Short mmCIF file of C-alpha atoms in Angstrom, two decimals:
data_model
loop_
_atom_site.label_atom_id
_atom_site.label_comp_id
_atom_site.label_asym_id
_atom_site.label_seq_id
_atom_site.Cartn_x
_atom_site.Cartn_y
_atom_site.Cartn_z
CA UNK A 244 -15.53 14.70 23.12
CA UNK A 245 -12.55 17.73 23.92
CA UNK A 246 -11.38 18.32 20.68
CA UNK A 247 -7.32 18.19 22.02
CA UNK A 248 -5.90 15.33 24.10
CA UNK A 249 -3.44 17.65 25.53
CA UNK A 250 -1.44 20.92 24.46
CA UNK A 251 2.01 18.85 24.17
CA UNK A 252 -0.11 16.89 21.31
CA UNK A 253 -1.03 19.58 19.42
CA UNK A 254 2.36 21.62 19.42
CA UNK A 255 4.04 18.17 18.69
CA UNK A 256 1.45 16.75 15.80
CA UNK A 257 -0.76 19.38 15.75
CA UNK A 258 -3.41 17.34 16.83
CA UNK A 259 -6.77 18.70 16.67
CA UNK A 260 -9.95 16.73 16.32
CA UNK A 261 -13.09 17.71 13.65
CA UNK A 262 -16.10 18.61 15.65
CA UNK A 263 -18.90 16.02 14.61
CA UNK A 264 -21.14 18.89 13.36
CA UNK A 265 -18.25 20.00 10.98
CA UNK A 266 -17.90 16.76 9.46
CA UNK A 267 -21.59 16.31 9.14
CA UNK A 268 -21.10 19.56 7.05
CA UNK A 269 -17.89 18.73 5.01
CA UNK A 270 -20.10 14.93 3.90
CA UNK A 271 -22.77 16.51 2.74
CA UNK A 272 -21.16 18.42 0.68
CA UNK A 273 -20.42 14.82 -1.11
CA UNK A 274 -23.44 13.43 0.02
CA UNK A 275 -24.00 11.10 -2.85
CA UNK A 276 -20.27 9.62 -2.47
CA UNK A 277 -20.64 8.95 0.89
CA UNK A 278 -24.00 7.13 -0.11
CA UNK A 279 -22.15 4.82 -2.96
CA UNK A 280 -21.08 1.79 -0.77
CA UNK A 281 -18.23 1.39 -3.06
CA UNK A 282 -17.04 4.85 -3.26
CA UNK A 283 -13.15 4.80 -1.60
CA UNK A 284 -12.77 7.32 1.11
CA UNK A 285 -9.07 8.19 2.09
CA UNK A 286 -8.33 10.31 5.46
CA UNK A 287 -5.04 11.29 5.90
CA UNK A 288 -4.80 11.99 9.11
CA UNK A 289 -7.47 9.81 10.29
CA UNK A 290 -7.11 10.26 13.92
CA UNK A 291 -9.64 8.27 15.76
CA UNK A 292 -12.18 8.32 12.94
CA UNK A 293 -14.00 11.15 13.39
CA UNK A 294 -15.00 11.04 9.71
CA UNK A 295 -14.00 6.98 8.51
CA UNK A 296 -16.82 6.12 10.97
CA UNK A 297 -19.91 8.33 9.87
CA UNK A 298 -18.51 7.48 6.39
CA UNK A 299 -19.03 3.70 7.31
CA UNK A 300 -22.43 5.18 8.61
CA UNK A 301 -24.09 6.55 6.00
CA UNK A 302 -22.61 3.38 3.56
CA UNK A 303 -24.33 1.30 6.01
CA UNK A 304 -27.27 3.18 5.43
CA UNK A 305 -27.51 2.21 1.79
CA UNK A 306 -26.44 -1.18 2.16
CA UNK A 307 -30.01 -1.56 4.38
CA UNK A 308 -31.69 0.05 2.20
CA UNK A 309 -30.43 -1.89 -1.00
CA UNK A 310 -30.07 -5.06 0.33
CA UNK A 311 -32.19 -5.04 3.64
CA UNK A 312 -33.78 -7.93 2.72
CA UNK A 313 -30.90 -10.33 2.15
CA UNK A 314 -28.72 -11.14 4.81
CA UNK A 315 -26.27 -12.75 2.51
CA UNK A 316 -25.96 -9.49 0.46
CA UNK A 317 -26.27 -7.38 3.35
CA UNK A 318 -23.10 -9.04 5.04
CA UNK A 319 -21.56 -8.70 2.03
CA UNK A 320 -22.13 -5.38 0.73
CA UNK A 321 -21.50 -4.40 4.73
CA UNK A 322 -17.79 -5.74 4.40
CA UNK A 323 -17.21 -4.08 0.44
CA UNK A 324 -18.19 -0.60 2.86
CA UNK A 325 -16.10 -0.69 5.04
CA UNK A 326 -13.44 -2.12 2.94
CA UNK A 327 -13.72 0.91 1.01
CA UNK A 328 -13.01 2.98 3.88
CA UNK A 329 -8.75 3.98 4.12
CA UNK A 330 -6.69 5.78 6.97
CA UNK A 331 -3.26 7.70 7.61
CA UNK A 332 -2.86 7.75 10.95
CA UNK A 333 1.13 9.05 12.58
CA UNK A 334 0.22 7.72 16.81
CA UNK A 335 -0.47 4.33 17.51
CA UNK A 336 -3.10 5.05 19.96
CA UNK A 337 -4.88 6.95 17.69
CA UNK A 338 -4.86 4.11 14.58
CA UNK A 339 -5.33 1.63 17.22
CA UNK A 340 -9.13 3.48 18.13
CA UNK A 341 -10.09 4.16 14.66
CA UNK A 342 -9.76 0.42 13.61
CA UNK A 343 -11.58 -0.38 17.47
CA UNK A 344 -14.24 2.25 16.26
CA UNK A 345 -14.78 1.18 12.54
CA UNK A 346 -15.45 -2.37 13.79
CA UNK A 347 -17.68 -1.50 16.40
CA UNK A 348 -19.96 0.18 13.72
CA UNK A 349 -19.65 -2.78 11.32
CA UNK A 350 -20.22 -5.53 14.17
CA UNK A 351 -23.22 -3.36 15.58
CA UNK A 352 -24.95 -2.99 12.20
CA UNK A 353 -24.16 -7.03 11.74
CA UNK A 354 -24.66 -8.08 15.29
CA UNK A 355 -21.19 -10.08 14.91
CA UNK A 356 -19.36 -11.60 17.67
CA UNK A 357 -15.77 -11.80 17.69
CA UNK A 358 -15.89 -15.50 16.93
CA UNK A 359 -17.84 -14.55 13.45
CA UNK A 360 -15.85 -15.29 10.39
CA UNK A 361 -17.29 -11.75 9.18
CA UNK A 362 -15.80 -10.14 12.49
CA UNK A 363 -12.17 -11.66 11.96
CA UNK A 364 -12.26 -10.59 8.16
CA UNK A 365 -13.27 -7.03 9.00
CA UNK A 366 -10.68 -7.03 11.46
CA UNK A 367 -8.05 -8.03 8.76
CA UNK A 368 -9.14 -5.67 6.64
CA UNK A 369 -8.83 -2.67 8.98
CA UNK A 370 -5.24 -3.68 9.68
CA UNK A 371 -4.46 -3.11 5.92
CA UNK A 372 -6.61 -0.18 5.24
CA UNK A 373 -5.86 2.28 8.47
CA UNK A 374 -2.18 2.52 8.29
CA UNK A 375 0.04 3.97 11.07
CA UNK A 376 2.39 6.38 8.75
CA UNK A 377 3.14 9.91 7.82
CA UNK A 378 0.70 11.10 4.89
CA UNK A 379 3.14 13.85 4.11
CA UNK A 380 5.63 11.26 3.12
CA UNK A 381 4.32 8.49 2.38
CA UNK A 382 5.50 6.35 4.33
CA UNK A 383 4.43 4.08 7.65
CA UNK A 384 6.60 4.67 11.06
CA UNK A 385 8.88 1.65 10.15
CA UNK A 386 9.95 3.75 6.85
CA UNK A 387 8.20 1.58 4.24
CA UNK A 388 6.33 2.86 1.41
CA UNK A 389 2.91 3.05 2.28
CA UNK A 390 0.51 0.28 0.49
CA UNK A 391 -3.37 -0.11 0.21
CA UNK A 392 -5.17 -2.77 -0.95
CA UNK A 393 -8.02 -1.90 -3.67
CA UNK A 394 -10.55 -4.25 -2.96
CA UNK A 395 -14.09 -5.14 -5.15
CA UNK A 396 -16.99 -7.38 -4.87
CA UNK A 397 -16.89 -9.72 -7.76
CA UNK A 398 -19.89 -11.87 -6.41
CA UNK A 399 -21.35 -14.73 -5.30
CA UNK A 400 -19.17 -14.28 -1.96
CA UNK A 401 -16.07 -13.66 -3.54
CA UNK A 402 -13.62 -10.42 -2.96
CA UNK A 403 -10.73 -9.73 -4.95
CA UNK A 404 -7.61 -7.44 -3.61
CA UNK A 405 -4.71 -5.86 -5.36
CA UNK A 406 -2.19 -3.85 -3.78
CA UNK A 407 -0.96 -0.43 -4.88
CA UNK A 408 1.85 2.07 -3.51
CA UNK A 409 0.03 5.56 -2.15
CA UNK A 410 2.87 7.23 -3.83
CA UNK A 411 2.24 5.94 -7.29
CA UNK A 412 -1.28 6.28 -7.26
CA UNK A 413 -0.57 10.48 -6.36
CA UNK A 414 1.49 11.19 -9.09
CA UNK A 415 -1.91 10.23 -11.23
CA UNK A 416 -2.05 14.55 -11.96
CA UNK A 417 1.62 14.59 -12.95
CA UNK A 418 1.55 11.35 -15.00
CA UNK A 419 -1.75 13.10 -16.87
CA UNK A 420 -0.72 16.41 -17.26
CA UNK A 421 -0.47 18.27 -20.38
CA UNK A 422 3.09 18.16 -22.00
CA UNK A 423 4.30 15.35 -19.03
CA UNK A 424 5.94 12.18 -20.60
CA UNK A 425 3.15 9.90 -19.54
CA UNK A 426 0.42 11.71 -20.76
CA UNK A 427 -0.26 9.57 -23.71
CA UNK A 428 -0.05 6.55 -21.55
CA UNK A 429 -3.26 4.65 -20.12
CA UNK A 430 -3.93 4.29 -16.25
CA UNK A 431 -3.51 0.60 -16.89
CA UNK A 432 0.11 1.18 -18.15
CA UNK A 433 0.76 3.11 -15.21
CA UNK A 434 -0.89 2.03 -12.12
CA UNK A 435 0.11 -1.58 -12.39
CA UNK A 436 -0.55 -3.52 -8.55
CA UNK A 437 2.20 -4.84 -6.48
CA UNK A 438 0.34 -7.47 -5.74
CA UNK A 439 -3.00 -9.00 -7.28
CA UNK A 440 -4.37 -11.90 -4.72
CA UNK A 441 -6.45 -15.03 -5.94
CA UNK A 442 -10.61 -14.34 -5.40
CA UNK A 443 -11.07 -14.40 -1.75
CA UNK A 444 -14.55 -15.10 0.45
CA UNK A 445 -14.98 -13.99 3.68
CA UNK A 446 -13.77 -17.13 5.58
CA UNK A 447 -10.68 -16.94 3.78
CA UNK A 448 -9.89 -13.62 5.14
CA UNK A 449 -10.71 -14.10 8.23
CA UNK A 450 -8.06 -16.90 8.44
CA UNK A 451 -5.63 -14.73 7.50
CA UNK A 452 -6.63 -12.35 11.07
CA UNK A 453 -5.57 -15.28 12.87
CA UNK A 454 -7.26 -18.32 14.69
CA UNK A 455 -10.39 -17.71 16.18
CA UNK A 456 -10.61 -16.87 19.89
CA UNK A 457 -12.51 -19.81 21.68
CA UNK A 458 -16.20 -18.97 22.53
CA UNK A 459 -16.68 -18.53 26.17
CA UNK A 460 -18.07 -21.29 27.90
#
């Protein structure tokens, strides 16, 4: 893979993609995270996914090693991976591939067809965690503050989301810091959700993707 599109990408974006050897490098260096399935990766500038998708990788890894041997937790613990997995991305063609890229991975490791309720929920899931904004500020192309979803496995099929704004979850060094205000608050007093969703399973989110596309005949 070139590592520019074209010159008028890089002097407008400075666009410039990670060679796969260097971000082979720059993981191990937090080899263990990458290893956690639950660890949360952000990359904000995520580009095509040059390192969301050997991230995804290597948490696939341990979900076959941990739970090889149960397809229910393997599905499962495959989904709390990638839904661990967030992206800034500023072009639309670029956000577009990285979501087309992380699900590839997931639906290879799975063997999932598009009709699978595990497909559409993945896909739903990638359309709230790669975001097409500006890390810088904060915000996605439309001007909005930029939101994630913090998502965990409570069990027995059952996800639970809440939703938090990027910026408020960055000021976590000034609201700690020595002398600030804040400092003698909690996290809980501080980073309070947006949003907190009822327990959802897998089915559930994948009705929220959309209805499924009819099998072909």
């Amino acid at each position: 893979m070139s590592l520019i599109r074209s010159k008028k990408r890089v002097a407008d974006h400075g666009e410039v993609f990670t060679p796969a050897w260097m971000v082979d490098a720059m993981l191990n260096l937090v080899k263990g995270e990458t290893e956690r399935i639950d660890a949360r990766f952000l990359e904000p500038a995520c580009g095509s996914g040059n390192f969301l998708v050997p991230v995804l990788q290597r948490k696939l890894a341990a979900v076959q090693m941990k739970f090889g041997k149960s397809d229910f937790n393997r599905r499962h613990y495959a989904l709390l991976g990638l839904m661990c997995c967030y992206g800034i991305e500023l072009l639309a063609d670029n956000i577009d591939e990285c979501r087309a890229n992380m699900l590839e991975v997931l639906s290879d490791y799975l063997r999932l067809s598009p009709e699978d309720d595990l497909y559409r929920a993945a896909s739903h899931v990638l359309s709230t965690n790669l975001v097409q904004g500006d890390a810088l500020t904060m915000k996605t192309t439309e001007g909005s503050p930029i939101s994630f979803a913090e998502w965990g496995y409570i069990g027995k099929g059952k996800f639970q989301r809440r939703d938090f704004r990027l910026d408020v979850l960055t000021g976590a060094s000034a609201f700690n810091a020595e002398g600030s205000l804040f400092a003698g608050l909690g996290n809980h007093e501080i980073f309070k959700p947006t949003k907190t969703y009822p327990p959802m399973t897998i089915k559930d989110l994948a009705e929220q993707n959309g209805p499924a596309p009819e099998a072909a005949a």
